[in-house]
Short mmCIF file of C-alpha atoms in Angstrom, two decimals:
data_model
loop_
_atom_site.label_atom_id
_atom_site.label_comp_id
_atom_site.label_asym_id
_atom_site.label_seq_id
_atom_site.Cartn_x
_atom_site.Cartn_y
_atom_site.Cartn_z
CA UNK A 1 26.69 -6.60 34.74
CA UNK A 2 27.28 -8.29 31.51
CA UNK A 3 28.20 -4.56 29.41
CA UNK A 4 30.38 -4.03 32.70
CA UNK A 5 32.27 -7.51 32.57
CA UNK A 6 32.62 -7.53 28.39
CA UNK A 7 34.12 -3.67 29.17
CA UNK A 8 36.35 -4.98 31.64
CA UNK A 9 37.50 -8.16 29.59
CA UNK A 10 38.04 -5.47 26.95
CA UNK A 11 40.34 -2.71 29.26
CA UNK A 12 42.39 -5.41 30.71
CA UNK A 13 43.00 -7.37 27.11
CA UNK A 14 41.80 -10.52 28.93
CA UNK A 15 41.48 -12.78 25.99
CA UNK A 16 44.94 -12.13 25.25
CA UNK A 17 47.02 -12.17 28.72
CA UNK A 18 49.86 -14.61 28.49
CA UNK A 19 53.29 -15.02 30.27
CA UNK A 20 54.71 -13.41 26.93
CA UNK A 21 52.56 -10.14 27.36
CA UNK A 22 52.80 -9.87 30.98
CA UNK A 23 56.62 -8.69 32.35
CA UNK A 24 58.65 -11.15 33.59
CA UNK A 25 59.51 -9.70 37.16
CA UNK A 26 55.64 -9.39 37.57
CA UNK A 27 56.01 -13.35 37.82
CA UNK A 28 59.77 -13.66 39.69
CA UNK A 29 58.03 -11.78 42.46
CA UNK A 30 55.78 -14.46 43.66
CA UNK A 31 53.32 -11.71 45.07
CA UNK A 32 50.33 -13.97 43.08
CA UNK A 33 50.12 -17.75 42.33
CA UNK A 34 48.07 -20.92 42.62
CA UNK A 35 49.36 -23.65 44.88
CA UNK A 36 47.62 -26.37 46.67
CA UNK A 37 44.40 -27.15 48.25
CA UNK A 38 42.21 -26.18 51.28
CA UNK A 39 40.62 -28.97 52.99
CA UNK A 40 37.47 -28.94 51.16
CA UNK A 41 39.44 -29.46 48.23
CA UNK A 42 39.50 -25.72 46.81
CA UNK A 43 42.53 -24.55 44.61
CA UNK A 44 44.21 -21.85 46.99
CA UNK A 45 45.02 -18.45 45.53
CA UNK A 46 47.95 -17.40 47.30
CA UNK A 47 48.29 -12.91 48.12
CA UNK A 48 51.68 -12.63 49.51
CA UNK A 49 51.44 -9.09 50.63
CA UNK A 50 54.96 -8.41 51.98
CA UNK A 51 56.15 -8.78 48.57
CA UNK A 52 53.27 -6.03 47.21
CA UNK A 53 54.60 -2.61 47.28
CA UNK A 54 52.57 0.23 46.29
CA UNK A 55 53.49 1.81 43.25
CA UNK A 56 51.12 3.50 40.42
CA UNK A 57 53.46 3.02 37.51
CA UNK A 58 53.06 -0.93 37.90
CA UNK A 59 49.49 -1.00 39.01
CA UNK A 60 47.81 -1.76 35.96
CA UNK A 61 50.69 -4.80 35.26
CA UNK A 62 49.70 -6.12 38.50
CA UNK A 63 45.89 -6.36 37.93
CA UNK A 64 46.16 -7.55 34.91
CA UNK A 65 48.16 -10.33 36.73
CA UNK A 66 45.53 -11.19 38.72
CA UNK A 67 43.01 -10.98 35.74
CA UNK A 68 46.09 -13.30 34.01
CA UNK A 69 45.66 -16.16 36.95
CA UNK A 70 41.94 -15.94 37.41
CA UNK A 71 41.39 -16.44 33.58
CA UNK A 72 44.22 -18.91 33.40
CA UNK A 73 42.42 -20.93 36.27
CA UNK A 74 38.74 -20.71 34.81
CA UNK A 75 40.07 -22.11 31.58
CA UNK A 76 41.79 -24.80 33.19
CA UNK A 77 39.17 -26.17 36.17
CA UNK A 78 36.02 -25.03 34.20
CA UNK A 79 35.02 -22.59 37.00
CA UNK A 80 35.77 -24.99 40.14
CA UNK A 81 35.19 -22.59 42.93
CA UNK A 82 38.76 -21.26 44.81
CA UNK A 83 39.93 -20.29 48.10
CA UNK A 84 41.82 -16.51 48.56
CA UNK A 85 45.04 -16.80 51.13
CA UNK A 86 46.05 -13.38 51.79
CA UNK A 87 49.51 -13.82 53.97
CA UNK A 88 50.23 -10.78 55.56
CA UNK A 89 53.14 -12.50 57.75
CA UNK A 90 55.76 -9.30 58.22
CA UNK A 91 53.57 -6.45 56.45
CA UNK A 92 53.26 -3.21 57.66
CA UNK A 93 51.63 -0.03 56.76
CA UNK A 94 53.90 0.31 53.11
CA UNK A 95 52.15 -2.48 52.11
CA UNK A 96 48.14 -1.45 52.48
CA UNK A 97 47.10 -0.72 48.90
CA UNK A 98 43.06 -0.59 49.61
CA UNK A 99 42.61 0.48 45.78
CA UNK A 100 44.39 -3.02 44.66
CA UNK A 101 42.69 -4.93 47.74
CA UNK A 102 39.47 -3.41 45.97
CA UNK A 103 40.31 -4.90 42.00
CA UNK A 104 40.42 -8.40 43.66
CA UNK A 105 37.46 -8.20 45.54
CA UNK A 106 35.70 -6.88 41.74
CA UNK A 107 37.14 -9.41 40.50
CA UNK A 108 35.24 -11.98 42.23
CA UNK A 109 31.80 -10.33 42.81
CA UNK A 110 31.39 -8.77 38.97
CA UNK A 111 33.61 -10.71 36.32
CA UNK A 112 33.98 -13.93 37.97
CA UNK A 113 30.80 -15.07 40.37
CA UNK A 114 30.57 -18.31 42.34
CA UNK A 115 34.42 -18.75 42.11
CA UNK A 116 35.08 -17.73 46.12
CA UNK A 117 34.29 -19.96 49.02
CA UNK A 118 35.95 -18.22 51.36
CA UNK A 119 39.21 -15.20 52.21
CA UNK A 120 41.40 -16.77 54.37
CA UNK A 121 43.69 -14.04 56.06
CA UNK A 122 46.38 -14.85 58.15
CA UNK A 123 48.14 -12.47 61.06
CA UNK A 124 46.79 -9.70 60.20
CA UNK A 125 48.97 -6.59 61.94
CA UNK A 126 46.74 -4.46 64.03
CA UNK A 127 47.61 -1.70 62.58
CA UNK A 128 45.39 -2.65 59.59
CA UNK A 129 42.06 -2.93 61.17
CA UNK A 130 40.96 -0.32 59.98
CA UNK A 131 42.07 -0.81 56.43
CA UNK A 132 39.56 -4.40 56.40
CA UNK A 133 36.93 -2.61 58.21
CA UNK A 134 36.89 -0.14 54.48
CA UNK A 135 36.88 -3.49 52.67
CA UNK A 136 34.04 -5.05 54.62
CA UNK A 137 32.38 -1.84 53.10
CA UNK A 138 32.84 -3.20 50.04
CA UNK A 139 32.01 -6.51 50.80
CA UNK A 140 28.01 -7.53 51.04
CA UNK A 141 26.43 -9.55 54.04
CA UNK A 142 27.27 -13.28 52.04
CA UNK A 143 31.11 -12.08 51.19
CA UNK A 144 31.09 -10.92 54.74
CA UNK A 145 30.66 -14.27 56.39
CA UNK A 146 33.68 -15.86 53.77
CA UNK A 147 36.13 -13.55 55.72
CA UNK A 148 38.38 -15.89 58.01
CA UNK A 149 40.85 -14.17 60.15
CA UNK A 150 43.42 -16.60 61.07
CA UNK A 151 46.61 -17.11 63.21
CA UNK A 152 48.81 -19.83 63.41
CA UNK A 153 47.12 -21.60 65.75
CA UNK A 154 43.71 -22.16 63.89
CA UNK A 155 44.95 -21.69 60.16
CA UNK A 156 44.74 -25.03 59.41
CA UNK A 157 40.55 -25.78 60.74
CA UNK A 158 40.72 -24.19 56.80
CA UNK A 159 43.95 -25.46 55.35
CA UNK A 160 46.09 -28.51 56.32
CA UNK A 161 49.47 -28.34 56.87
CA UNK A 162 50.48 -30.26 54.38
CA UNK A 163 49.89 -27.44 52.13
CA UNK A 164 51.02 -24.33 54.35
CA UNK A 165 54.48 -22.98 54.49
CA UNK A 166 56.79 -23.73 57.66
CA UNK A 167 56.29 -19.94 58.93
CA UNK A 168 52.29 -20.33 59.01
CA UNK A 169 52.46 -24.11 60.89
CA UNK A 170 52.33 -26.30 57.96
CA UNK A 171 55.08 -28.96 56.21
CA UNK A 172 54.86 -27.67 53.05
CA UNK A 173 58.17 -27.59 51.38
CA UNK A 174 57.14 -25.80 47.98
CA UNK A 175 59.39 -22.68 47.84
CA UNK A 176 57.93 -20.59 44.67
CA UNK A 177 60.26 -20.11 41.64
CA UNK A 178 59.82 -19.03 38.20
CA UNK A 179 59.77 -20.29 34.89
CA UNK A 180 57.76 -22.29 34.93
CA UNK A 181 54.45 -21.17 35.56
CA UNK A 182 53.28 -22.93 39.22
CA UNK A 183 51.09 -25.71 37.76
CA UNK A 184 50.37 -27.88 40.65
CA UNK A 185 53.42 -29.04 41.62
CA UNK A 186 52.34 -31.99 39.41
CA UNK A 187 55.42 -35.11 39.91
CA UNK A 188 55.96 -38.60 38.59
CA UNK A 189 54.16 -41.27 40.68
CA UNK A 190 55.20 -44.21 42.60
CA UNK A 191 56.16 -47.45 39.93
CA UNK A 192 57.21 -45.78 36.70
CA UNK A 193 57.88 -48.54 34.26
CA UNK A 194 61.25 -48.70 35.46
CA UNK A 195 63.11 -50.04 38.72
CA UNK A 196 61.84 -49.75 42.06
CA UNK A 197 63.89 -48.19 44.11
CA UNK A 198 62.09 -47.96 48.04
CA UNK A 199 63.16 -49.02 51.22
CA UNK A 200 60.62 -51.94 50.77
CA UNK A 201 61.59 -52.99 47.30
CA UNK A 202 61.10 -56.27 48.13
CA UNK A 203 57.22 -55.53 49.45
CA UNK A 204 56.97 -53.39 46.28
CA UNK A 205 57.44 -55.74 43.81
CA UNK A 206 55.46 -58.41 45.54
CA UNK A 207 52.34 -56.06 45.22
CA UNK A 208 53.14 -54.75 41.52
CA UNK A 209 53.42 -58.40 40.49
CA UNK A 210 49.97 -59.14 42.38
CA UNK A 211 48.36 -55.79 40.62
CA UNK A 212 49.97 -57.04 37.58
CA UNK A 213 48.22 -60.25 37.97
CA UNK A 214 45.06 -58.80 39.28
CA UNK A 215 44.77 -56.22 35.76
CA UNK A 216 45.02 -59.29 33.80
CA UNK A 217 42.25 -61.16 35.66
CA UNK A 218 40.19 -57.86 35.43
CA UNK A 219 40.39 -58.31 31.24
CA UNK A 220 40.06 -61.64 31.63
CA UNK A 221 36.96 -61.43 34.15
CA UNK A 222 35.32 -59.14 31.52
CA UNK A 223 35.86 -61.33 28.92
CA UNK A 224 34.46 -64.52 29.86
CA UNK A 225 31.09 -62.39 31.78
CA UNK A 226 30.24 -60.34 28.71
CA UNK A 227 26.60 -63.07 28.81
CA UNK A 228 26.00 -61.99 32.34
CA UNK A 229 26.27 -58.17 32.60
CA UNK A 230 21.87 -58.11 32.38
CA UNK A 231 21.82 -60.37 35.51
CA UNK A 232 24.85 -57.71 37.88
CA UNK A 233 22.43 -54.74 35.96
CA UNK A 234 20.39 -56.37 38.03
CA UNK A 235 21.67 -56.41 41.15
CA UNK A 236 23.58 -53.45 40.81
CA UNK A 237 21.31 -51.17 39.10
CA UNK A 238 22.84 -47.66 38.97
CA UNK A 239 25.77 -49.98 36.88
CA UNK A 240 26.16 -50.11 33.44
CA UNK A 241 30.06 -51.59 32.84
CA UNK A 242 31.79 -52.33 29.77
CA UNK A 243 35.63 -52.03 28.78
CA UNK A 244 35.66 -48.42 28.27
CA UNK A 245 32.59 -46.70 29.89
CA UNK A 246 30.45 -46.96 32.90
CA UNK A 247 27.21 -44.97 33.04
CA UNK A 248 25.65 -45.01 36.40
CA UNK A 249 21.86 -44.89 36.88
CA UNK A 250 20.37 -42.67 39.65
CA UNK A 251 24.03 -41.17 40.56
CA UNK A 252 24.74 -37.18 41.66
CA UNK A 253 26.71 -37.27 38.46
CA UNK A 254 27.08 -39.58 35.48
CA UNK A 255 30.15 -41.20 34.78
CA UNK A 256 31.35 -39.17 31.29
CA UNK A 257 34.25 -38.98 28.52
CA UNK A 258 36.64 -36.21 28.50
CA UNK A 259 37.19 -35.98 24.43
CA UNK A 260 40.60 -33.99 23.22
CA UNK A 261 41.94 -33.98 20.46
CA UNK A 262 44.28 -36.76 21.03
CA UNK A 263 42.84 -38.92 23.68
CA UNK A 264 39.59 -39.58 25.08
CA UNK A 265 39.78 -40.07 28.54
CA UNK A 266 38.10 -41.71 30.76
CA UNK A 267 36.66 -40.88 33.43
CA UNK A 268 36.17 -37.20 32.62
CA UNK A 269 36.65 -35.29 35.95
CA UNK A 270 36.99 -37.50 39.17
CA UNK A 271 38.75 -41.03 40.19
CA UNK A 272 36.70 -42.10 42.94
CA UNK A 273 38.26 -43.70 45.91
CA UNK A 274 36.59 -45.37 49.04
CA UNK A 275 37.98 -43.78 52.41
CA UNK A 276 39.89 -45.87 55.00
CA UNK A 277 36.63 -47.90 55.84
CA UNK A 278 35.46 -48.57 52.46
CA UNK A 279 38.97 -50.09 51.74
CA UNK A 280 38.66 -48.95 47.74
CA UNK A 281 41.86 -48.35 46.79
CA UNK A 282 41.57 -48.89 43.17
CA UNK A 283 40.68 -47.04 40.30
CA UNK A 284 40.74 -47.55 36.58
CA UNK A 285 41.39 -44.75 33.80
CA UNK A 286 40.65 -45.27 29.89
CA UNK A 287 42.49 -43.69 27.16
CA UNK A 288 41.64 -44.34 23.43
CA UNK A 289 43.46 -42.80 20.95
CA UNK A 290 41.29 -41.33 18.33
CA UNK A 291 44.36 -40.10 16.04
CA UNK A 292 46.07 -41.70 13.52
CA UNK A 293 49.45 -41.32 14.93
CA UNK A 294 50.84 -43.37 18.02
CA UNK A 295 50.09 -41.21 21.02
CA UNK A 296 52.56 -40.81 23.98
CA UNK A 297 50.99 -40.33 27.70
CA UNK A 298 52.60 -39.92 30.65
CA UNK A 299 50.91 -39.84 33.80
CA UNK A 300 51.69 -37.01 36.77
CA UNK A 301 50.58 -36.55 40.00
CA UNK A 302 50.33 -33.63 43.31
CA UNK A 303 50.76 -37.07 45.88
CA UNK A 304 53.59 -39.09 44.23
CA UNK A 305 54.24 -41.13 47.30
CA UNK A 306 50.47 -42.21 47.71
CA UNK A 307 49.86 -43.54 43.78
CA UNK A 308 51.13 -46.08 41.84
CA UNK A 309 50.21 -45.58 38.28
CA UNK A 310 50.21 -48.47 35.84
CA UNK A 311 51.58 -47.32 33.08
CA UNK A 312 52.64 -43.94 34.00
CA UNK A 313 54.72 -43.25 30.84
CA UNK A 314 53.84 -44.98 27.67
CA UNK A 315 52.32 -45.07 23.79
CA UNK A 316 48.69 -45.63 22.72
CA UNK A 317 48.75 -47.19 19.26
CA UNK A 318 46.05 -45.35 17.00
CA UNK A 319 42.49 -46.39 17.00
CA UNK A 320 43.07 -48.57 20.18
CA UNK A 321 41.87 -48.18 24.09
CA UNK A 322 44.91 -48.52 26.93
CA UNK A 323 43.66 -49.09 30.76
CA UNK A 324 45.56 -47.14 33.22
CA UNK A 325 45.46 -48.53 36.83
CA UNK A 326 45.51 -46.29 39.77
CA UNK A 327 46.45 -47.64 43.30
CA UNK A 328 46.87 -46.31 46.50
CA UNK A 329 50.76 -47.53 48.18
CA UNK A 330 50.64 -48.88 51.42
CA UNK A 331 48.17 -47.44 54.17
CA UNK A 332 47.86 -44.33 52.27
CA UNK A 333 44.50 -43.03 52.28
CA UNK A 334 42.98 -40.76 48.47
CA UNK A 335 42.74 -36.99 49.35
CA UNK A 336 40.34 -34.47 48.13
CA UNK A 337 43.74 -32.37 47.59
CA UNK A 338 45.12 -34.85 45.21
CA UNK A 339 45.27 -34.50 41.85
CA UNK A 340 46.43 -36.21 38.42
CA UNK A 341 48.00 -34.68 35.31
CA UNK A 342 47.42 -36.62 32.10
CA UNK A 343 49.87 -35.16 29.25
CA UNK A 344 49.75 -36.49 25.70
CA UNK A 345 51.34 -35.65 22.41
CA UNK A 346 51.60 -37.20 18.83
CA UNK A 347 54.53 -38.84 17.71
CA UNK A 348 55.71 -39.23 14.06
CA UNK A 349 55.69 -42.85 12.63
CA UNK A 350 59.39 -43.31 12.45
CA UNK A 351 60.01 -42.57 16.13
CA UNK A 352 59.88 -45.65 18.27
CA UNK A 353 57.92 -46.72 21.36
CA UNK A 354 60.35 -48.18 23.24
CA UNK A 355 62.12 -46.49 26.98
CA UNK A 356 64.42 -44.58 25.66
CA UNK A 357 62.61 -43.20 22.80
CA UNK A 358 59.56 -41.84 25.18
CA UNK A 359 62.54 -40.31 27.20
CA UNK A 360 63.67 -38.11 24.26
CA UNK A 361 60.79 -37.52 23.06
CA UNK A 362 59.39 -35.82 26.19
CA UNK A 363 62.63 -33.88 25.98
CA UNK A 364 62.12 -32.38 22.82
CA UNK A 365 58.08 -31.92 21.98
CA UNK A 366 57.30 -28.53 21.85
CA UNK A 367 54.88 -27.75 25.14
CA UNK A 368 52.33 -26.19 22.49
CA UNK A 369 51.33 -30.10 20.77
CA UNK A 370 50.77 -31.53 24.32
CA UNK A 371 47.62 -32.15 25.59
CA UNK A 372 46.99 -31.70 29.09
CA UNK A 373 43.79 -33.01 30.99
CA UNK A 374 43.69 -32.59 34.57
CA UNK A 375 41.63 -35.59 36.95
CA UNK A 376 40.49 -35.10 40.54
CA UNK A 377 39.72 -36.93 43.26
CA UNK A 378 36.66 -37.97 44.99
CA UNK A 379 36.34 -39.26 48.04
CA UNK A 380 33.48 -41.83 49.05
CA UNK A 381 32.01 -43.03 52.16
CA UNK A 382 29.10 -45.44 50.66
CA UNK A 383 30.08 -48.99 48.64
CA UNK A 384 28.75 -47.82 45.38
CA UNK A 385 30.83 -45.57 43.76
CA UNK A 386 30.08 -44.17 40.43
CA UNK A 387 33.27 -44.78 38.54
CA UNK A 388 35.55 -47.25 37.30
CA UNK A 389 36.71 -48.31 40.74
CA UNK A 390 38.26 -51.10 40.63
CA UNK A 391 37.35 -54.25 44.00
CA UNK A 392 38.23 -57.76 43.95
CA UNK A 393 35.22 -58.44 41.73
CA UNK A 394 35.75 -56.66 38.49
CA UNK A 395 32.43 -55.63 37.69
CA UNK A 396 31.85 -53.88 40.93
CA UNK A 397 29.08 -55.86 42.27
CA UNK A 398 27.66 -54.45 46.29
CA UNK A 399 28.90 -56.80 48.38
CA UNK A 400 25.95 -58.82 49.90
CA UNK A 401 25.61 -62.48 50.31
CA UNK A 402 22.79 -64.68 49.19
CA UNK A 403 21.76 -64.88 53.11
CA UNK A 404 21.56 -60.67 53.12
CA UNK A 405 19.33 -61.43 50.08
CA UNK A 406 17.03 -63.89 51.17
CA UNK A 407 16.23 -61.90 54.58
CA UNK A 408 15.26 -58.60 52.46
CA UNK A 409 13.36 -61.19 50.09
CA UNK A 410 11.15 -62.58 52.94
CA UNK A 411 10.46 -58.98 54.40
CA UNK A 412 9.03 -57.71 51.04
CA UNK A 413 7.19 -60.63 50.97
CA UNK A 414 5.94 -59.98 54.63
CA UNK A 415 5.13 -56.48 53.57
CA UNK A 416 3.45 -57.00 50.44
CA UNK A 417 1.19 -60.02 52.25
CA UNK A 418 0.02 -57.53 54.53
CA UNK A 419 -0.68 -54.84 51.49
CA UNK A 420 -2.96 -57.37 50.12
CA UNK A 421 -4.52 -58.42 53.12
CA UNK A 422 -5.32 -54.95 53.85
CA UNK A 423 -6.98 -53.97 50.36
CA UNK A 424 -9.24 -57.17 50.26
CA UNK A 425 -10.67 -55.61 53.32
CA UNK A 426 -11.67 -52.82 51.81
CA UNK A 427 -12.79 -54.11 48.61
CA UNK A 428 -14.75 -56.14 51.75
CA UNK A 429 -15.67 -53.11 52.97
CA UNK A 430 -16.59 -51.40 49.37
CA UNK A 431 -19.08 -54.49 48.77
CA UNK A 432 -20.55 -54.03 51.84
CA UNK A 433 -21.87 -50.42 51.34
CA UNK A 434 -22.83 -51.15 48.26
CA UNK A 435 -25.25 -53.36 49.18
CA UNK A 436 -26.58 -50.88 52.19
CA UNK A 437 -26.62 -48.54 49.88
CA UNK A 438 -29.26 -50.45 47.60
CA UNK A 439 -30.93 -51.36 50.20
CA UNK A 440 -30.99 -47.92 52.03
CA UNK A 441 -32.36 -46.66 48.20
CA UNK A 442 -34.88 -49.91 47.95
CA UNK A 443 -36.38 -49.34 51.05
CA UNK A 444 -36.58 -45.33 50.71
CA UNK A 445 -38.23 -46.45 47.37
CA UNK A 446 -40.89 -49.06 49.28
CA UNK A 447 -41.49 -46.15 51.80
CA UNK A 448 -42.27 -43.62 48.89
CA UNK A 449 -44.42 -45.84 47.06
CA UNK A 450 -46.51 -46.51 50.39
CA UNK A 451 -47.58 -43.01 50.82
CA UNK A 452 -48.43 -42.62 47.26
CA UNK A 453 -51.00 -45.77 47.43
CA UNK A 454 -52.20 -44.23 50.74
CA UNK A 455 -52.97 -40.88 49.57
CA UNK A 456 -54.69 -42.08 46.23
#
């Protein structure tokens, strides 16, 4: 399998794909992109058969389009598994190509393993039966049961609507256009820098002023507590905190430090937010500069109306570390869909810092010198997340009283009485037959000696 994937790599030049190589009208079609999530939180590849023809001239372009995406995705998410949409909304028999049906599915069982979690295929014309019942030839028992034949009634126990088109049940409103590449559909959050503009402008700016308020206590809290982090270790023990880095003890995965070449970042992968019931609606996101250059950053997001981001679009001075506070708006509620862009790029020392200088700037850096880091999020149920989240109290602490304390206190106490109580009775016990025992042995001895004298 590995000769057959480096061959394969090798006949479809798949170090080297690229918008530039690939023809244009290959992209304009829109017969293959990424866009959105499924609700486990899988990117969705999107097969728009009705605009697949079959033609033998273009058939190599088009797998090597699919080879493009499915390289252009592992590069990006580091392997994160994906989720195949194959639309067949108004296809018909012109559009069954079993031999190009049959690259994809290669695709994913040879040169790119552990990357499906499911084919989701939706109204599937009758007439094509017995097309699919070929490809479940194809297909082994496992790859079998990731088939999902779907209508659009039941489409979205898979997908939510949020992220399927009108004509399939959904409220998505992303029509697909090219340049640019679909990335996303990544958009400036909630509270740039700037004016608020909302229909509650007024609530708005009441909150930012309280978040405002509430990042400052946060430095200040972790100022004047530096001489008690060993006692919240303590208490909290899967919680090591500090300005810049948290590393959790006993958690599914350590807290880590995404290091480009411009900014390390903070957390690496995943912003962890409490659900509805937790009520952790916080999160915190460290930058430091490791350049000698000021740094621009802008922050971008797939929810814009859920976030605020504070800042979303300013300069990290070099050597230095910037917080970035993430907040839920309103009675939103973090997504497993949602996602954050992080862009950077140098700037020389004579251009400013200020508004309008980050404006132009943005307008003219090449897209080749920015820095792109992508964050996702995580959704938790329990009150002990393993990130930067960010509660009332700034160093994360679980939230039990001195009176939940005291009670688990006396019932160790209880317990561990009873342990002791129980091994003094058998050390009690241990003593005991010991001392039958030399006895049993003394008297075996007495008995021994007896018949000796007796016999002599």
């Amino acid at each position: 399998m590995i000769d057959e994937s480096f061959q394969w790599r090798k006949e479809y030049t798949v170090n080297d794909l690229s918008e530039s190589v690939l023809p244009k009208w290959l992209f304009e079609n829109g017969a293959l992109f990424l866009h959105g999530y499924d609700k486990e939180g899988y990117k969705l590849f999107w097969f728009k058969v009705k605009h697949h023809t079959r033609d033998p001239k273009q058939q190599l372009d088009k797998k090597k389009l699919v080879a493009f995406w499915l390289e252009h995705y592992a590069k990006r998410d580091h392997g994160k598994p994906l989720t195949v949409v194959f639309d067949m909304a108004e296809t018909g028999i012109s559009h069954i190509d079993l031999d190009f049906v049959r690259f994809i599915v290669n695709c994913f069982t040879d040169y790119y393993p552990n990357f499906l979690t499911k084919i989701v295929i939706f109204e599937m014309p009758w007439i094509m039966n017995a097309a699919f019942k070929i490809v479940k030839g194809w297909l082994g028992p496992d790859a079998i049961s990731m088939l999902k034949f779907t209508n659009k009634s039941d489409v979205q126990e898979y997908i939510s609507g949020e992220y399927l088109p009108p004509h399939m049940g959904g409220t998505d409103s992303f029509k697909y256009s090219y340049p640019p590449l679909v990335d996303d559909d990544f958009q400036t959050p909630l509270c740039e820098n700037g004016p608020i503009t909302s229909e509650d402008e007024h609530e708005s700016k009441e909150e930012i002023d309280a978040d405002t308020k509430e990042a400052g206590e946060l430095n200040e809290a972790q100022n004047l507590n530096q001489k008690k982090m060993n006692s919240i270790e303590q208490i909290s023990k899967s919680e090591e905190t500090d300005k810049t880095e948290v590393k959790p003890k006993n958690a599914k995965k350590a807290l880590t430090t995404f290091k480009g070449p411009l900014l390390h970042i903070s957390p690496a992968e995943e912003l962890y937010f409490g659900s509805k019931e937790t009520g952790e609606k916080k999160c915190l996101i460290v930058l430091t500069n490791v350049t000698k250059n000021v740094v621009a950053f802008k922050v971008r997001t797939t929810a814009p109306e859920k976030y605020r981001v504070k800042p979303s679009n300013s300069s990290c001075e070099p050597g230095t570390s910037l917080d970035i506070i993430v907040s839920l708006h309103g009675g939103f509620a973090a997504s497993l869909q949602d996602r954050f862009l992080i862009m950077a790029a140098e700037m020389d020392q004579s251009s400013g810092a200020g508004g309008p200088e980050l404006t132009q700037f943005w307008k003219e850096v090449p897209r080749t010198k920015v820095m792109e880091h992508r964050l996702r999020c995580h959704v938790i149920e329990s009150s002990k997340p393993s990130s930067l989240t960010l509660k009332d109290n700034a160093f994360n602490i679980p939230a039990k009283t001195n009176e939940d304390l005291h009670i688990q206190l006396t019932h160790l106490l209880q317990i561990n009485r009873r342990l002791e109580e129980q091994m003094n009775r058998c050390l009690w016990f241990q003593q005991l037959s010991v001392v039958l025992s030399l006895l049993s042995v003394t008297v075996a001895a007495f008995c021994f000696y007896l018949a000796y004298a007796q016999r002599s």
